CSV table of C-alpha atoms and ligand atoms in Angstrom, one decimal:
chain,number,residue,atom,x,y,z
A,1209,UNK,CA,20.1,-21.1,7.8
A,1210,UNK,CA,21.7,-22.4,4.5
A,1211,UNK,CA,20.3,-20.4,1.4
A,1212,UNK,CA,19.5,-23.3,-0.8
A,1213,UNK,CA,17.7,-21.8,-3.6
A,1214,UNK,CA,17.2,-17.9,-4.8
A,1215,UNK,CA,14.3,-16.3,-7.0
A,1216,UNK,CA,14.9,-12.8,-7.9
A,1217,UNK,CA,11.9,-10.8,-10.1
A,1218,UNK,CA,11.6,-7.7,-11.4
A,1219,UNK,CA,8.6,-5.9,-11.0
A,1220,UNK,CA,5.7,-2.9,-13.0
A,1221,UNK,CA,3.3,-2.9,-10.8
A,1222,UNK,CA,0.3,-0.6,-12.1
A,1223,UNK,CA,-0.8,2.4,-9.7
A,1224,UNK,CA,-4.0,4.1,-9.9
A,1225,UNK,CA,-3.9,7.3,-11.6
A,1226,UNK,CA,-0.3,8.6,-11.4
A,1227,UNK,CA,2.3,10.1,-8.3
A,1228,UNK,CA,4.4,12.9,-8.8
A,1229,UNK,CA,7.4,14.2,-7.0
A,1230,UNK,CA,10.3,16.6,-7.9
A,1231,UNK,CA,12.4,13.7,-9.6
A,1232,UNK,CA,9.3,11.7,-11.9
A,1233,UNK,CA,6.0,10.7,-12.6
A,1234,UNK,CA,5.1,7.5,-11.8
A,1235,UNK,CA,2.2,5.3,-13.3
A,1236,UNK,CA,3.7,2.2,-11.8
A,1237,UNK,CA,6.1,1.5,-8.8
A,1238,UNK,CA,9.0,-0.6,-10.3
A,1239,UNK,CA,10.7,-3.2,-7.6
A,1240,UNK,CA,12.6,-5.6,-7.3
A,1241,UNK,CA,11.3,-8.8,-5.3
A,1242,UNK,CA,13.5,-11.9,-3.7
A,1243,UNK,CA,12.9,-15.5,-2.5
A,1244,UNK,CA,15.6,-17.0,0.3
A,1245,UNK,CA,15.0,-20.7,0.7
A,1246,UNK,CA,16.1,-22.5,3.2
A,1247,UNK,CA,14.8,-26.3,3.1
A,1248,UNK,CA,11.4,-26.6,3.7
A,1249,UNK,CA,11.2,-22.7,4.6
A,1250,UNK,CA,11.0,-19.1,2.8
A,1251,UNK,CA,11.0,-15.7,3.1
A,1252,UNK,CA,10.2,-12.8,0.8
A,1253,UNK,CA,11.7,-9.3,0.2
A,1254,UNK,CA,10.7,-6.3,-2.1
A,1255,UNK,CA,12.7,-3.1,-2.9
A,1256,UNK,CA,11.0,-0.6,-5.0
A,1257,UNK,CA,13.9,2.1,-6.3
A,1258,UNK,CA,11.5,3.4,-9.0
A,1259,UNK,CA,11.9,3.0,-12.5
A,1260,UNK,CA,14.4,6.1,-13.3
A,1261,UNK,CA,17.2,6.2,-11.2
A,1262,UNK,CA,16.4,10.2,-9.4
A,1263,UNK,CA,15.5,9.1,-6.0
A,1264,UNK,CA,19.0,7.6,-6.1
A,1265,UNK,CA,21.7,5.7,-8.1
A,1266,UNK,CA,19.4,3.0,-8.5
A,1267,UNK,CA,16.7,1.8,-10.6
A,1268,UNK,CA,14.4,-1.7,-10.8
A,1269,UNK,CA,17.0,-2.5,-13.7
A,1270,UNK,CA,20.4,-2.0,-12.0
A,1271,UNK,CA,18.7,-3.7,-9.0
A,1272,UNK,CA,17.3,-6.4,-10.8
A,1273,UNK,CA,20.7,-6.4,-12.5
A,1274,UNK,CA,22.7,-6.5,-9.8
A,1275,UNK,CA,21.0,-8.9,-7.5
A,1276,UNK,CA,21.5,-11.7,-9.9
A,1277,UNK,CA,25.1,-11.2,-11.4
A,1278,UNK,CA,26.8,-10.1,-8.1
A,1279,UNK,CA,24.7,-10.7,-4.6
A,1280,UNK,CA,23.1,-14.2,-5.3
A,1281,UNK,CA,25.8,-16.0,-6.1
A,1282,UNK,CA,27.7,-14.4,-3.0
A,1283,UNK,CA,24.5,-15.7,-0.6
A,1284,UNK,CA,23.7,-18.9,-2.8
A,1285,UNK,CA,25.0,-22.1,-0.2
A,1286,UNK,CA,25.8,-20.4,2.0
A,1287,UNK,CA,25.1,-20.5,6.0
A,1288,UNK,CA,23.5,-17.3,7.1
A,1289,UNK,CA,22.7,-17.1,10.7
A,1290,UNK,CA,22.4,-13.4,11.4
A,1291,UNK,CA,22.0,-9.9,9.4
A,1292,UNK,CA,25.1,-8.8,10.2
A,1293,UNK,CA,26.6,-11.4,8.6
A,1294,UNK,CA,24.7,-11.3,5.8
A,1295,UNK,CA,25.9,-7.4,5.6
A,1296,UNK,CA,29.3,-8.8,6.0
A,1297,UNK,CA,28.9,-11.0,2.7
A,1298,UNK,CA,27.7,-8.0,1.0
A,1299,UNK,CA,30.3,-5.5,1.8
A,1300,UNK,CA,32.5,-5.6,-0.8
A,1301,UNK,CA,29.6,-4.3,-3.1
A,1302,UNK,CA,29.8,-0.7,-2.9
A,1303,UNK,CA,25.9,1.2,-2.6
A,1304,UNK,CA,23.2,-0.5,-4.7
A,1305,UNK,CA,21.7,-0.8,-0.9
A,1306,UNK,CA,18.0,-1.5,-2.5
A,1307,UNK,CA,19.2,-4.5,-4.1
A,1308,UNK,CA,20.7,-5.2,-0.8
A,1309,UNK,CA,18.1,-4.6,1.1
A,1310,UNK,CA,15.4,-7.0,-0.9
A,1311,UNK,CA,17.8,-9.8,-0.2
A,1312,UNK,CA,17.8,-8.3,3.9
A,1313,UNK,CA,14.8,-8.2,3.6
A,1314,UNK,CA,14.0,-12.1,2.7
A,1315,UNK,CA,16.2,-13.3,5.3
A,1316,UNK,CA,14.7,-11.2,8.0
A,1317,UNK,CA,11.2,-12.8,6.7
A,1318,UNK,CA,12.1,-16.4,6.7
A,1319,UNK,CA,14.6,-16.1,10.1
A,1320,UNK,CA,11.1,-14.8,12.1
A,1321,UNK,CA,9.1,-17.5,10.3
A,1322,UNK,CA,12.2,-20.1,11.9
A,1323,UNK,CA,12.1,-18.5,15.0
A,1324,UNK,CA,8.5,-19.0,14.9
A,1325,UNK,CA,8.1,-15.1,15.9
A,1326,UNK,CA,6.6,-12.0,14.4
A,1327,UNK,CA,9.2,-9.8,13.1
A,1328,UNK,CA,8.2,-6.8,14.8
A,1329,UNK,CA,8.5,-8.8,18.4
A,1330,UNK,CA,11.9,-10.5,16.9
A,1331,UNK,CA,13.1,-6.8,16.6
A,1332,UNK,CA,11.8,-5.4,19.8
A,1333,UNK,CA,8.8,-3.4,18.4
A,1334,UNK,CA,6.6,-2.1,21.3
A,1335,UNK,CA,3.3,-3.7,20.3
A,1336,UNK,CA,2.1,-5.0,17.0
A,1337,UNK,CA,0.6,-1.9,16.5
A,1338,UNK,CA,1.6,1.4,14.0
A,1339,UNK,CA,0.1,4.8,13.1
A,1340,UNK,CA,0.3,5.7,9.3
A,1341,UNK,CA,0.1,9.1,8.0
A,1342,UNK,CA,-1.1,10.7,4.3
A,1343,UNK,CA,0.9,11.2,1.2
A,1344,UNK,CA,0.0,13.5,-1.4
A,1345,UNK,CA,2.0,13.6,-4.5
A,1346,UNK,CA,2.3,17.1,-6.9
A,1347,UNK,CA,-1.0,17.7,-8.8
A,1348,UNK,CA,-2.0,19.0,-11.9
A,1349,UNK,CA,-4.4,22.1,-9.8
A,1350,UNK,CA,-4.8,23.8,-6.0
A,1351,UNK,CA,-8.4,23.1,-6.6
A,1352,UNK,CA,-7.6,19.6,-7.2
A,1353,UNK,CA,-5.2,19.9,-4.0
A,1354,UNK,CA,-7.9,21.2,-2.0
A,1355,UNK,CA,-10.7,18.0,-2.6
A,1356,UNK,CA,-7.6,15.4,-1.9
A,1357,UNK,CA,-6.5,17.0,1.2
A,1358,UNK,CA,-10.3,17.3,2.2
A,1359,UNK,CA,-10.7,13.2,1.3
A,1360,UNK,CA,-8.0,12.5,4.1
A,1361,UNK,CA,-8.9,15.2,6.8
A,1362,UNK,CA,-12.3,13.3,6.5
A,1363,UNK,CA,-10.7,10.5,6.9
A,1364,UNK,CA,-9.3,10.7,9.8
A,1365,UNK,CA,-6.1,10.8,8.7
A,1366,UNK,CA,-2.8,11.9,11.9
A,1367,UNK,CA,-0.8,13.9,9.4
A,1368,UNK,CA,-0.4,14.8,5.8
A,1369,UNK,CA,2.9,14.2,3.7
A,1370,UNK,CA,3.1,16.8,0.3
A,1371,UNK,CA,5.5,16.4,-2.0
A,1372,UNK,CA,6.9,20.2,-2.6
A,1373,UNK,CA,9.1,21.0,-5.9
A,1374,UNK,CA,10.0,23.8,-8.2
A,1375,UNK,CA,6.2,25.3,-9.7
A,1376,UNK,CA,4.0,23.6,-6.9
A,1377,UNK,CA,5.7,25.7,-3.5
A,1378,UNK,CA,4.8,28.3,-1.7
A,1379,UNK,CA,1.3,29.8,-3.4
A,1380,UNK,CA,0.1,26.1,-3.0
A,1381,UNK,CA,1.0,25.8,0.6
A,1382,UNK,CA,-0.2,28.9,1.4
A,1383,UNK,CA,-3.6,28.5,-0.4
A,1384,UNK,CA,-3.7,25.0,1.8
A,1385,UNK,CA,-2.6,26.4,4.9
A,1386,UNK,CA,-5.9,29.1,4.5
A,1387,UNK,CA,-8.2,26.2,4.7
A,1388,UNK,CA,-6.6,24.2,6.2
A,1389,UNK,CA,-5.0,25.9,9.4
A,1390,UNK,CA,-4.3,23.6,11.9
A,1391,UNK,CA,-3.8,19.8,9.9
A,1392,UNK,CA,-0.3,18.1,10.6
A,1393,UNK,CA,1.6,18.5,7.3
A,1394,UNK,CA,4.9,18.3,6.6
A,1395,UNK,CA,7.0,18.7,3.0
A,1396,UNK,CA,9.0,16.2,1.1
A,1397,UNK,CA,11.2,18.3,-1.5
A,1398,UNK,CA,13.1,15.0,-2.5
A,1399,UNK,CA,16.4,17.1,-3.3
A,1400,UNK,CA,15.3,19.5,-5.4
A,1401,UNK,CA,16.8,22.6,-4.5
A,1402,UNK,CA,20.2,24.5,-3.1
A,1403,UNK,CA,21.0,27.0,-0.5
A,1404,UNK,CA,20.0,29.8,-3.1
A,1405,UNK,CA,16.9,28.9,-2.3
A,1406,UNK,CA,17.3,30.1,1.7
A,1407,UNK,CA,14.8,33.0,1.2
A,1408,UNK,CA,12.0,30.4,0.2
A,1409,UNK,CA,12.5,28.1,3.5
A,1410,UNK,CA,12.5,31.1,5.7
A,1411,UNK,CA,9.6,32.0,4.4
A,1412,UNK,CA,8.0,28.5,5.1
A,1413,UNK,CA,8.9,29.1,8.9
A,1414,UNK,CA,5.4,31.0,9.1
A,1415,UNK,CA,3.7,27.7,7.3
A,1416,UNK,CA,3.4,25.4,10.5
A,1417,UNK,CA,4.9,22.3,9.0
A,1418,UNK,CA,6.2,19.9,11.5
A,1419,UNK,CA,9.2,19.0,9.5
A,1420,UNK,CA,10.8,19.6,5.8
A,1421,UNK,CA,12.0,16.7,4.6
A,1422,UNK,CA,15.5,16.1,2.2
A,1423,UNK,CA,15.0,19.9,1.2
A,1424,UNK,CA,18.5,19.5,-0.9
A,1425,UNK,CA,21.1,17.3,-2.8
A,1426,UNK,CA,20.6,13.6,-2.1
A,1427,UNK,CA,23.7,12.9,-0.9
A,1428,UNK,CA,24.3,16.1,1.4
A,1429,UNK,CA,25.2,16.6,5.6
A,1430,UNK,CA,27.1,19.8,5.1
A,1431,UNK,CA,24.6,22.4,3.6
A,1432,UNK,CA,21.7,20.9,5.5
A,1433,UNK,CA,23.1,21.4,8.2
A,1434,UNK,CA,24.5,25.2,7.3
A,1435,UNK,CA,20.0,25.6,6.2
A,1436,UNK,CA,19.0,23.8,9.7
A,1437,UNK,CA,21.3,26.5,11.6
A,1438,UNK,CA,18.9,29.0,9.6
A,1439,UNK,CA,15.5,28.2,10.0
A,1440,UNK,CA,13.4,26.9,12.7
A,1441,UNK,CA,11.3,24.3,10.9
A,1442,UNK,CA,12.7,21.0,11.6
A,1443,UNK,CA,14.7,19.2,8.7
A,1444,UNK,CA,14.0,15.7,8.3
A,1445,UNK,CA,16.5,13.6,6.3
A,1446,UNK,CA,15.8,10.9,3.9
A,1447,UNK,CA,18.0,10.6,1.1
A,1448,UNK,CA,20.8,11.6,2.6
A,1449,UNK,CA,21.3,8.9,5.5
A,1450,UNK,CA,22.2,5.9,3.3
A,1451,UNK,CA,24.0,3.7,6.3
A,1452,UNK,CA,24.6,3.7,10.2
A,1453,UNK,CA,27.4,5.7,9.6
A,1454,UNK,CA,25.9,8.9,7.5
A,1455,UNK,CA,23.4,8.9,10.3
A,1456,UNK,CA,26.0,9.2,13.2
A,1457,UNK,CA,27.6,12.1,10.8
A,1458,UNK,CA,24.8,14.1,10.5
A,1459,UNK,CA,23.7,13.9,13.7
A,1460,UNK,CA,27.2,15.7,14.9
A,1461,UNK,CA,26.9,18.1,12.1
A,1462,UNK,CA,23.2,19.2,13.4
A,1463,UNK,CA,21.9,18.5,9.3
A,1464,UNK,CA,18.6,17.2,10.8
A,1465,UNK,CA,16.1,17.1,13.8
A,1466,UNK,CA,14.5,14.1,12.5
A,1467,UNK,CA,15.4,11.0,10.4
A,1468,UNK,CA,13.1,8.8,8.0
A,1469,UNK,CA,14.2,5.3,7.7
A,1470,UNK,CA,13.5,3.6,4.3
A,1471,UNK,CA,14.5,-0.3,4.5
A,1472,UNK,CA,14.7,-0.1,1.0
A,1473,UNK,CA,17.6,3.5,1.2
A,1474,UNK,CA,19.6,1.8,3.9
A,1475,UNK,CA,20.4,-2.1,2.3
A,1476,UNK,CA,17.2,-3.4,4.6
A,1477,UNK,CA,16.4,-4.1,8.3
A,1478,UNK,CA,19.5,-5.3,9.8
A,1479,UNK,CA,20.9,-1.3,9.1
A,1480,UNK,CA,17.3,0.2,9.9
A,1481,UNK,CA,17.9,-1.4,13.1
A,1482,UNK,CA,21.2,-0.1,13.4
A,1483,UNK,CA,20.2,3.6,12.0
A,1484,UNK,CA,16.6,3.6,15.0
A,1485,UNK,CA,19.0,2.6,17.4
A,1486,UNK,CA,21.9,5.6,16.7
A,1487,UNK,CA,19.1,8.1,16.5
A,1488,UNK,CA,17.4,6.4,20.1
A,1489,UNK,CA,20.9,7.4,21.7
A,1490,UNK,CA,21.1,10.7,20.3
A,1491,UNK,CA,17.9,12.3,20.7
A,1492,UNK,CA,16.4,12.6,17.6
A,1493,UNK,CA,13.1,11.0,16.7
A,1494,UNK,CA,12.3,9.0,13.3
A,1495,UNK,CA,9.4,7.4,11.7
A,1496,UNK,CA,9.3,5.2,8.8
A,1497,UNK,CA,9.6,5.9,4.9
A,1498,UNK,CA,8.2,3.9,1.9
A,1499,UNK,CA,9.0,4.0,-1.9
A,1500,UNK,CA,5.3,2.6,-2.5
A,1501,UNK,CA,6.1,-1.0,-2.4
A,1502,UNK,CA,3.4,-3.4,-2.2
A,1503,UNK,CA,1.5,-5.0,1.2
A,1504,UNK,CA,5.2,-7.1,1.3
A,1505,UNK,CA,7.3,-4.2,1.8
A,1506,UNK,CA,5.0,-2.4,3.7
A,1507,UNK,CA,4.9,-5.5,6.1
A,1508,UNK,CA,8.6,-4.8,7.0
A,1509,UNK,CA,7.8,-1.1,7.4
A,1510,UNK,CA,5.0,-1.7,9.8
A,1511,UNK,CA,7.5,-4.1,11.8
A,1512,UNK,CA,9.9,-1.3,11.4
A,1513,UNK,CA,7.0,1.7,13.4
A,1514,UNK,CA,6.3,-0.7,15.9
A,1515,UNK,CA,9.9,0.2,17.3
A,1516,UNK,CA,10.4,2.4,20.1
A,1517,UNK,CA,12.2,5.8,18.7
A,1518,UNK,CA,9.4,6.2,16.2
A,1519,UNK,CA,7.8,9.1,16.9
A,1520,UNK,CA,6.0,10.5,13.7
A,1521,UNK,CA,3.0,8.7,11.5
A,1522,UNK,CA,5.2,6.6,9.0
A,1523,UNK,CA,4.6,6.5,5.0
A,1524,UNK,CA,2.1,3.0,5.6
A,1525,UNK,CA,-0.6,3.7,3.3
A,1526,UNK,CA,-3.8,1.4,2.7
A,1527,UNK,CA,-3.6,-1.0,-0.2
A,1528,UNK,CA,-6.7,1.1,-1.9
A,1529,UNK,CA,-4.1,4.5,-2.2
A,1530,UNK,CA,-2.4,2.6,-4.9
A,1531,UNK,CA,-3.7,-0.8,-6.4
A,1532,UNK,CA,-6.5,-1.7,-7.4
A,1533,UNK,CA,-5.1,-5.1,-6.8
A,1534,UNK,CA,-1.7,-5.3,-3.9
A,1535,UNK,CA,0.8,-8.0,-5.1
A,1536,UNK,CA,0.9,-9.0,-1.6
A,1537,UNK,CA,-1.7,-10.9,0.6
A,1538,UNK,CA,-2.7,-10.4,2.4
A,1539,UNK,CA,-3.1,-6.9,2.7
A,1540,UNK,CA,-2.4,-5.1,5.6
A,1541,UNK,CA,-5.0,-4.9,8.7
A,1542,UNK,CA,-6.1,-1.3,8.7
A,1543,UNK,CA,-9.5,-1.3,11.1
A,1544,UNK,CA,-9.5,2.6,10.9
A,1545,UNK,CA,-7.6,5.1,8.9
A,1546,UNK,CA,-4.2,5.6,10.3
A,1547,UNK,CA,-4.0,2.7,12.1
A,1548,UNK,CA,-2.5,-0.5,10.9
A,1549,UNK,CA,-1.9,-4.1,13.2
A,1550,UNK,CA,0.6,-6.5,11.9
A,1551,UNK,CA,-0.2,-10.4,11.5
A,1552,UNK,CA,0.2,-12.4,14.6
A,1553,UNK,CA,2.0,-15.1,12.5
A,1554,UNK,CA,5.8,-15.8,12.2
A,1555,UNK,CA,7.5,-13.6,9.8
A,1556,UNK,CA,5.8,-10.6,8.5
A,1557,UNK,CA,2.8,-12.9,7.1
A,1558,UNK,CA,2.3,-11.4,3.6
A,1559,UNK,CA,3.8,-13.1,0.3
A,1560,UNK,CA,2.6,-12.4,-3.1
A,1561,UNK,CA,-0.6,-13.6,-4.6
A,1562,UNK,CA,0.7,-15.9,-7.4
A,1563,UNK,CA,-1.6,-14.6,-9.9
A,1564,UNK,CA,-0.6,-11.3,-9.7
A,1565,UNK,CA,3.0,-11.8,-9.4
A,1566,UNK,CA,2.9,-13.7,-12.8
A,1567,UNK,CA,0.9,-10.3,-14.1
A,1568,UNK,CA,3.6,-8.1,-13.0
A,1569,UNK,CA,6.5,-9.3,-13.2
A,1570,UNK,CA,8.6,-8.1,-16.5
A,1571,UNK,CA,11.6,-10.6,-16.3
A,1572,UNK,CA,13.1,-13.1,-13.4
A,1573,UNK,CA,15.8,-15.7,-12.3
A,1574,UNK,CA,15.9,-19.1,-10.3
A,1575,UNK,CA,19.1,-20.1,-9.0
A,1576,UNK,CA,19.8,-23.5,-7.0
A,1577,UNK,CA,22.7,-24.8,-5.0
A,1578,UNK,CA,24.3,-28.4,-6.3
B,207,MG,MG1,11.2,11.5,1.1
């Protein structure tokens, strides 16, 4: 498929109310969102690294930044048949893997559309099919906790996703875990803590939570694996496994019992793949992560739960959590809460609504081949 034209935008896309975890406070997710043409075809990909570079290295400024000085005009012409070759293009570039992984991402979407295929079937998904869990972000008041986690249990919801940080812990979970003995919750403490802090994740051990995930730094095997040895609640690593190869490592080190795969962490879907696949072999179950993009990335994470080691509700979350209005449509089939059915079209069958993309976007670039 030669890449004949490229359209990169950089995204604010308002949220309602606000989400909070250990690194900022979001009242838009900020992303980064990129055409692939290919004559008379197209695909679309969005990466959403947040607007302050604490998740990770990168921003919706260094992507936007990036993509267009340094990765289109290595893709731009050229003759792309595969994602692993499209990786190969990019390897010179060290990190920036959400920039990466928007441009992944877009060639993933227009390659299903050519193959005339869903891209859950293209990448051997089970059934077109996903369950989606919860996500409840830091708030101002238990109290407040309390009628939010009683909205999803309602619901219907399989599991519930808190984020955890310094001054909303232990008193909060325990409160929660009085009401609310036997719900599926995990933790998400997004790297905000140290091994110093080993008295306060024994003491979770007596919370029930099926998992902790990326309890410290973003970028560490070693002392997760030294806290894993420690306690018996499961770690579950996000941050931290950035490629194929950081996966492999911590596996051997023991950091983790389970694995969340963001497209957006890992340069896109060609390394998901690659990072499922590893942790299929090895034994240890994943599901699927989300930075809050709109119903466009969530249309490659939904491809991404249909696969075979996912084992845990994934971060899919109904259009309604966030916008009052998705950028993508359309939005994702969702008969019941928890359960979401990808589009039986080629490709992943979302793009963005052109009125709203002309709304959100802040700045963008066309680039053409001669
Ligand atoms: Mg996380």
């Amino acid at each position: 498929m030669k890449i004949d034209a490229i359209e990169i935008y950089r995204l604010a896309v308002p949220i309602i109310g606000y989400y909070k975890t250990a690194f900022a406070r979001a009242e838009c997710f900020n992303s980064i969102l990129v055409k692939l043409i290919s004559g008379k075809n197209y695909g679309w990909g969005e990466a959403a690294p947040w607007g302050f570079p604490g998740f990770c290295g990168e921003c919706d400024i260094t992507a936007y930044q990036v993509a267009k000085t340094f990765i289109a005009p290595l893709l731009l012409g050229q003759d792309i048949e595969t994602g692993k070759a499209l990786q190969q293009k990019l390897a010179g570039i060290k990190e920036n893997n959400f920039a990466k992984a928007a441009f992944d991402l877009a060639w993933w979407d227009l390659y299903a559309k050519e193959q005339k295929t869903p891209l859950w079937k293209l990448i051997g998904g089970d059934n077109d099919e996903a369950e989606g869990g919860a996500a409840i972000g830091a708030l101002d008041s238990i109290d407040l906790l309390m009628e939010e986690v009683q909205k999803v249990v309602d619901a219907g919801y399989p599991r519930i996703k808190l984020k955890y940080c310094p001054g909303w812990e232990l008193e909060m979970l325990r409160a929660l875990r009085k009401n609310f003995p036997n719900v599926i919750i995990h933790i998400d403490c997004n790297s905000a803590y140290t091994l110093a802090d080993l008295d306060m994740f024994k003491k979770l051990d007596a919370c029930n939570l099926a998992m902790i995930e990326q309890p410290l730094m973003h970028d560490d095997l070693l002392d997760h694996a030294v806290l894993q040895s420690k306690i018996g609640t499961p770690i579950c690593l996000d941050e931290s496994i950035t490629s194929a190869d950081k996966a492999r490592k911590a596996i051997q080190l023991k950091a983790c019992k389970w694995i969340n795969i963001k497209h957006g962490r890992v340069g896109g879907i060609t390394n998901a793949l690659l990072i499922h696949d590893i942790c299929k072999i090895s034994n240890i179950p994943c599901w699927i992560g989300s930075m809050g993009e709109s119903a466009i990335g969530y249309a490659f994470s939904l491809a991404l739960a249909t696969l075979p080691n996912i084992k845990y509700p994934s971060d899919i979350l109904p259009s309604s959590r966030y916008y009052k209005k998705d950028l993508g449509y359309p939005v994702l089939q969702n008969p019941v809460p928890g359960k979401f059915i990808a589009f039986p079209v080629p490709g992943i069958g979302v793009e963005p609504d052109p009125e709203m993309l002309e709304c959100v976007t802040v700045e963008k670039t066309f680039v053409r081949r001669d």
